[in-house]
CSV table of C-alpha atoms in Angstrom, one decimal:
chain,number,residue,atom,x,y,z
A,1376,GLY,CA,-31.0,3.7,-13.8
A,1377,ASP,CA,-28.4,6.3,-13.0
A,1378,SER,CA,-24.8,5.6,-13.7
A,1379,VAL,CA,-21.4,7.3,-13.6
A,1380,THR,CA,-18.5,6.5,-15.9
A,1381,GLN,CA,-14.8,7.1,-15.2
A,1382,THR,CA,-13.0,5.9,-18.2
A,1383,GLU,CA,-9.4,5.9,-16.8
A,1384,GLY,CA,-8.5,3.4,-14.1
A,1385,LEU,CA,-5.0,4.8,-13.7
A,1386,VAL,CA,-3.5,8.2,-14.8
A,1387,THR,CA,0.2,8.7,-14.4
A,1388,LEU,CA,1.5,12.3,-14.7
A,1389,THR,CA,4.8,14.2,-14.2
A,1390,GLU,CA,4.7,16.8,-11.5
A,1391,GLY,CA,3.8,20.2,-13.0
A,1392,LEU,CA,1.7,18.9,-15.8
A,1393,PRO,CA,-2.1,19.6,-16.0
A,1394,VAL,CA,-4.6,17.1,-14.6
A,1395,MET,CA,-7.8,16.1,-16.2
A,1396,LEU,CA,-9.9,13.2,-14.9
A,1397,ASN,CA,-12.9,12.3,-16.9
A,1398,CYS,CA,-16.4,11.8,-15.5
A,1399,THR,CA,-19.6,11.3,-17.5
A,1400,TYR,CA,-23.0,10.4,-16.2
A,1401,GLN,CA,-26.4,9.1,-17.2
A,1402,SER,CA,-29.5,10.2,-15.4
A,1403,THR,CA,-33.1,10.8,-16.1
A,1404,TYR,CA,-33.1,14.0,-14.0
A,1405,SER,CA,-30.7,16.8,-13.3
A,1406,PRO,CA,-28.4,15.4,-10.5
A,1407,PHE,CA,-25.9,17.0,-8.3
A,1408,LEU,CA,-22.3,15.8,-9.1
A,1409,PHE,CA,-19.5,15.3,-6.6
A,1410,TRP,CA,-15.8,14.5,-6.6
A,1411,TYR,CA,-14.3,12.6,-3.7
A,1412,VAL,CA,-10.6,12.0,-3.1
A,1413,GLN,CA,-9.2,9.1,-1.1
A,1414,HIS,CA,-5.5,9.2,-0.1
A,1415,LEU,CA,-3.8,5.9,0.8
A,1416,ASN,CA,-5.1,4.4,4.1
A,1417,GLU,CA,-7.5,7.3,4.5
A,1418,ALA,CA,-11.3,7.7,4.2
A,1419,PRO,CA,-12.8,9.3,1.1
A,1420,LYS,CA,-13.6,12.9,1.5
A,1421,LEU,CA,-15.3,15.5,-0.5
A,1422,LEU,CA,-13.1,17.5,-2.9
A,1423,LEU,CA,-15.9,19.5,-4.6
A,1424,LYS,CA,-19.5,19.5,-5.7
A,1425,SER,CA,-21.6,21.1,-8.4
A,1426,PHE,CA,-23.6,24.2,-7.6
A,1427,THR,CA,-27.3,24.8,-8.3
A,1428,ASP,CA,-26.4,28.0,-10.2
A,1429,ASN,CA,-23.7,27.7,-12.8
A,1430,LYS,CA,-20.8,28.6,-10.6
A,1431,ARG,CA,-17.7,26.5,-11.1
A,1432,PRO,CA,-16.6,24.8,-7.8
A,1433,GLU,CA,-13.0,25.0,-6.9
A,1434,HIS,CA,-10.9,23.5,-4.0
A,1435,GLN,CA,-7.2,23.0,-3.5
A,1436,GLY,CA,-6.5,24.1,-7.0
A,1437,PHE,CA,-9.0,21.6,-8.5
A,1438,HIS,CA,-12.0,22.7,-10.4
A,1439,ALA,CA,-14.8,21.0,-12.3
A,1440,THR,CA,-17.5,22.3,-14.7
A,1441,LEU,CA,-20.9,20.7,-15.0
A,1442,HIS,CA,-21.9,20.4,-18.6
A,1443,LYS,CA,-25.4,19.2,-18.8
A,1444,SER,CA,-25.4,19.1,-22.6
A,1445,SER,CA,-22.6,16.5,-22.6
A,1446,SER,CA,-23.5,15.0,-19.1
A,1447,SER,CA,-19.9,15.6,-17.9
A,1448,PHE,CA,-18.2,16.8,-14.8
A,1449,HIS,CA,-14.5,16.5,-15.5
A,1450,LEU,CA,-12.0,17.3,-12.8
A,1451,GLN,CA,-9.1,19.6,-13.7
A,1452,LYS,CA,-6.0,21.2,-12.2
A,1453,SER,CA,-3.5,23.3,-13.9
A,1454,SER,CA,-0.4,21.8,-12.3
A,1455,ALA,CA,-0.1,18.4,-10.7
A,1456,GLN,CA,1.7,18.1,-7.3
A,1457,LEU,CA,3.1,14.9,-5.8
A,1458,SER,CA,0.6,15.2,-3.0
A,1459,ASP,CA,-2.3,14.9,-5.5
A,1460,SER,CA,-1.5,11.2,-5.9
A,1461,ALA,CA,-4.7,9.5,-4.7
A,1462,LEU,CA,-7.9,7.7,-5.8
A,1463,TYR,CA,-10.6,10.0,-7.2
A,1464,TYR,CA,-14.3,9.1,-7.3
A,1465,CYS,CA,-17.0,10.9,-9.2
A,1466,ALA,CA,-20.5,10.5,-7.9
A,1467,LEU,CA,-24.0,11.8,-8.4
A,1468,ARG,CA,-27.2,12.2,-6.4
A,1469,ASN,CA,-30.7,13.0,-7.6
A,1470,THR,CA,-33.3,15.1,-5.9
A,1471,GLY,CA,-35.5,12.9,-3.7
A,1472,ASN,CA,-33.1,10.0,-3.8
A,1473,TYR,CA,-31.0,9.1,-0.8
A,1474,LYS,CA,-28.6,7.0,-2.8
A,1475,TYR,CA,-25.3,8.2,-4.2
A,1476,VAL,CA,-24.0,6.5,-7.4
A,1477,PHE,CA,-20.3,6.3,-7.7
A,1478,GLY,CA,-18.0,5.7,-10.6
A,1479,ALA,CA,-15.3,3.0,-10.5
A,1480,GLY,CA,-12.7,5.5,-9.5
A,1481,THR,CA,-9.5,6.9,-11.1
A,1482,ARG,CA,-6.1,6.4,-9.5
A,1483,LEU,CA,-3.9,9.5,-10.1
A,1484,LYS,CA,-0.2,8.9,-9.7
A,1485,VAL,CA,2.1,12.0,-9.9
A,1486,ILE,CA,5.8,11.3,-10.4
A,1487,ALA,CA,8.8,13.7,-10.0
B,238,GLY,CA,-17.4,19.1,13.1
B,239,GLY,CA,-18.2,15.4,13.6
B,240,ILE,CA,-16.6,12.1,13.2
B,241,ILE,CA,-17.5,8.6,12.0
B,242,THR,CA,-16.0,5.7,13.9
B,243,GLN,CA,-15.8,2.1,12.6
B,244,THR,CA,-14.9,-0.9,14.6
B,245,PRO,CA,-12.9,-3.1,14.2
B,246,LYS,CA,-10.3,-1.6,11.9
B,247,PHE,CA,-9.2,-5.1,10.9
B,248,LEU,CA,-11.4,-8.2,10.9
B,249,ILE,CA,-10.2,-11.7,10.2
B,250,GLY,CA,-12.7,-14.5,10.1
B,251,GLN,CA,-13.2,-18.1,9.1
B,252,GLU,CA,-15.2,-19.3,6.1
B,253,GLY,CA,-18.9,-19.6,7.0
B,254,GLN,CA,-18.5,-17.4,10.1
B,255,LYS,CA,-21.0,-14.6,10.9
B,256,LEU,CA,-19.1,-11.3,11.3
B,257,THR,CA,-20.4,-8.0,12.5
B,258,LEU,CA,-19.0,-4.5,11.6
B,259,LYS,CA,-20.0,-1.4,13.6
B,260,CYS,CA,-20.3,2.2,12.7
B,261,GLN,CA,-21.0,5.3,14.9
B,262,GLN,CA,-21.5,8.9,13.8
B,263,ASN,CA,-21.9,12.1,15.9
B,264,PHE,CA,-23.0,14.4,13.0
B,265,ASN,CA,-26.6,13.8,14.0
B,266,HIS,CA,-27.2,12.8,10.4
B,267,ASP,CA,-30.4,10.9,9.5
B,268,THR,CA,-29.0,8.9,6.7
B,269,MET,CA,-26.3,6.2,7.0
B,270,TYR,CA,-24.7,3.9,4.4
B,271,TRP,CA,-22.6,0.8,4.1
B,272,TYR,CA,-20.3,0.4,1.0
B,273,ARG,CA,-17.9,-2.3,-0.1
B,274,GLN,CA,-14.7,-1.1,-1.7
B,275,ASP,CA,-12.9,-3.4,-4.1
B,276,SER,CA,-10.0,-2.4,-6.3
B,277,GLY,CA,-11.2,-1.2,-9.7
B,278,LYS,CA,-14.9,-1.6,-8.8
B,279,GLY,CA,-15.6,1.6,-7.0
B,280,LEU,CA,-17.9,1.9,-4.0
B,281,ARG,CA,-20.8,-0.5,-4.1
B,282,LEU,CA,-23.8,0.2,-1.9
B,283,ILE,CA,-24.7,-2.7,0.4
B,284,TYR,CA,-27.4,-1.2,2.7
B,285,TYR,CA,-28.6,2.3,3.6
B,286,SER,CA,-30.9,3.7,6.3
B,287,ILE,CA,-32.9,6.8,6.0
B,288,THR,CA,-33.7,7.0,9.7
B,289,GLU,CA,-33.6,5.0,12.9
B,290,ASN,CA,-35.1,1.5,12.4
B,291,ASP,CA,-35.2,2.0,8.6
B,292,LEU,CA,-33.3,-0.3,6.3
B,293,GLN,CA,-33.0,-0.2,2.5
B,294,LYS,CA,-31.2,-2.7,0.3
B,295,GLY,CA,-28.5,-1.5,-2.0
B,296,ASP,CA,-27.1,-3.2,-5.1
B,297,LEU,CA,-24.9,-5.7,-3.2
B,298,SER,CA,-27.2,-6.7,-0.2
B,299,GLU,CA,-27.1,-10.5,-0.8
B,300,GLY,CA,-25.1,-12.1,1.9
B,301,TYR,CA,-25.4,-9.2,4.3
B,302,ASP,CA,-27.8,-8.0,7.0
B,303,ALA,CA,-27.9,-4.6,8.6
B,304,SER,CA,-29.3,-3.0,11.7
B,305,ARG,CA,-30.1,0.6,12.7
B,306,GLU,CA,-31.3,0.6,16.3
B,307,LYS,CA,-30.2,4.1,17.1
B,308,LYS,CA,-29.8,7.2,15.0
B,309,SER,CA,-26.1,7.4,15.7
B,310,SER,CA,-25.2,3.7,14.9
B,311,PHE,CA,-25.4,1.4,11.9
B,312,SER,CA,-24.2,-2.2,12.0
B,313,LEU,CA,-23.5,-4.6,9.1
B,314,THR,CA,-23.4,-8.4,9.4
B,315,VAL,CA,-21.7,-10.7,6.9
B,316,THR,CA,-24.0,-13.6,7.3
B,317,SER,CA,-21.6,-16.3,6.0
B,318,ALA,CA,-18.1,-15.2,5.2
B,319,GLN,CA,-16.7,-16.5,1.9
B,320,LYS,CA,-13.2,-17.9,1.7
B,321,ASN,CA,-10.7,-15.6,0.1
B,322,GLU,CA,-13.0,-12.7,0.5
B,323,MET,CA,-11.0,-9.5,1.1
B,324,ALA,CA,-12.4,-6.0,0.9
B,325,VAL,CA,-12.7,-2.8,2.8
B,326,PHE,CA,-16.1,-1.8,4.1
B,327,LEU,CA,-16.9,1.9,4.4
B,328,CYS,CA,-19.6,3.5,6.5
B,329,ALA,CA,-20.9,6.9,5.6
B,330,SER,CA,-23.5,9.4,6.7
B,331,SER,CA,-25.2,12.4,5.2
B,332,MET,CA,-27.9,15.0,5.6
B,333,TRP,CA,-31.1,14.3,3.7
B,334,THR,CA,-30.7,17.3,1.3
B,335,THR,CA,-29.7,16.3,-2.3
B,336,TYR,CA,-26.6,18.5,-2.5
B,337,ALA,CA,-25.3,17.3,0.9
B,338,GLU,CA,-22.0,15.5,0.9
B,339,GLN,CA,-21.3,12.2,2.4
B,340,PHE,CA,-18.9,11.8,5.3
B,341,PHE,CA,-17.0,8.5,5.4
B,342,GLY,CA,-15.5,6.5,8.2
B,343,PRO,CA,-11.9,5.1,8.0
B,344,GLY,CA,-13.1,1.6,7.0
B,345,THR,CA,-12.9,-2.0,8.2
B,346,ARG,CA,-10.6,-4.3,6.3
B,347,LEU,CA,-12.0,-7.8,6.1
B,348,THR,CA,-10.0,-11.0,5.5
B,349,VAL,CA,-11.5,-14.4,5.4
B,350,LEU,CA,-9.2,-17.4,5.8
């Protein structure tokens, strides 16, 4: 079956340093990939998702590139901000499948 | 835009009790979902519903029932609450298209005494 792996449970960074959160997946087909962000005491919300053409999605300074050859969709940002502290989920969905498959989540903690 | 409402926000129950969580959405989405969120375990799918009166089991359906009597609402029942069970239950909805994002409600936090 489909699966999503987020290897880091907690990432702690100093403000201003680059962010990279890992996401790899296993799927028989070519899925769509999503990143969701959940701030403390809030609902998860979409941060960005992969495109059908090879454009790189970007939002709020974050970007991710879908690499089908390595089955990865890592989340990156050039400079971390304190407000980026949150829980980040990577997820996939396959064509014709109503289910989304989520990774375990990575908690990003940005310190001053 | 739309919104997903979950009631109650906090739910405290006794061991063995049957507890019901409710979810309403006004996006007019066909598909709705219930997830359980535990620290370090991600979002685990309990039930989902493709359309009104449809129910599909997720990976964690044992111990739960669900009901989708209207397109806009989706209820989840914990059939027999387990002592020391503590989790957040998230409701979500989406359009049927593969690249559609899910929209989440604020969650119901369950504590079983």
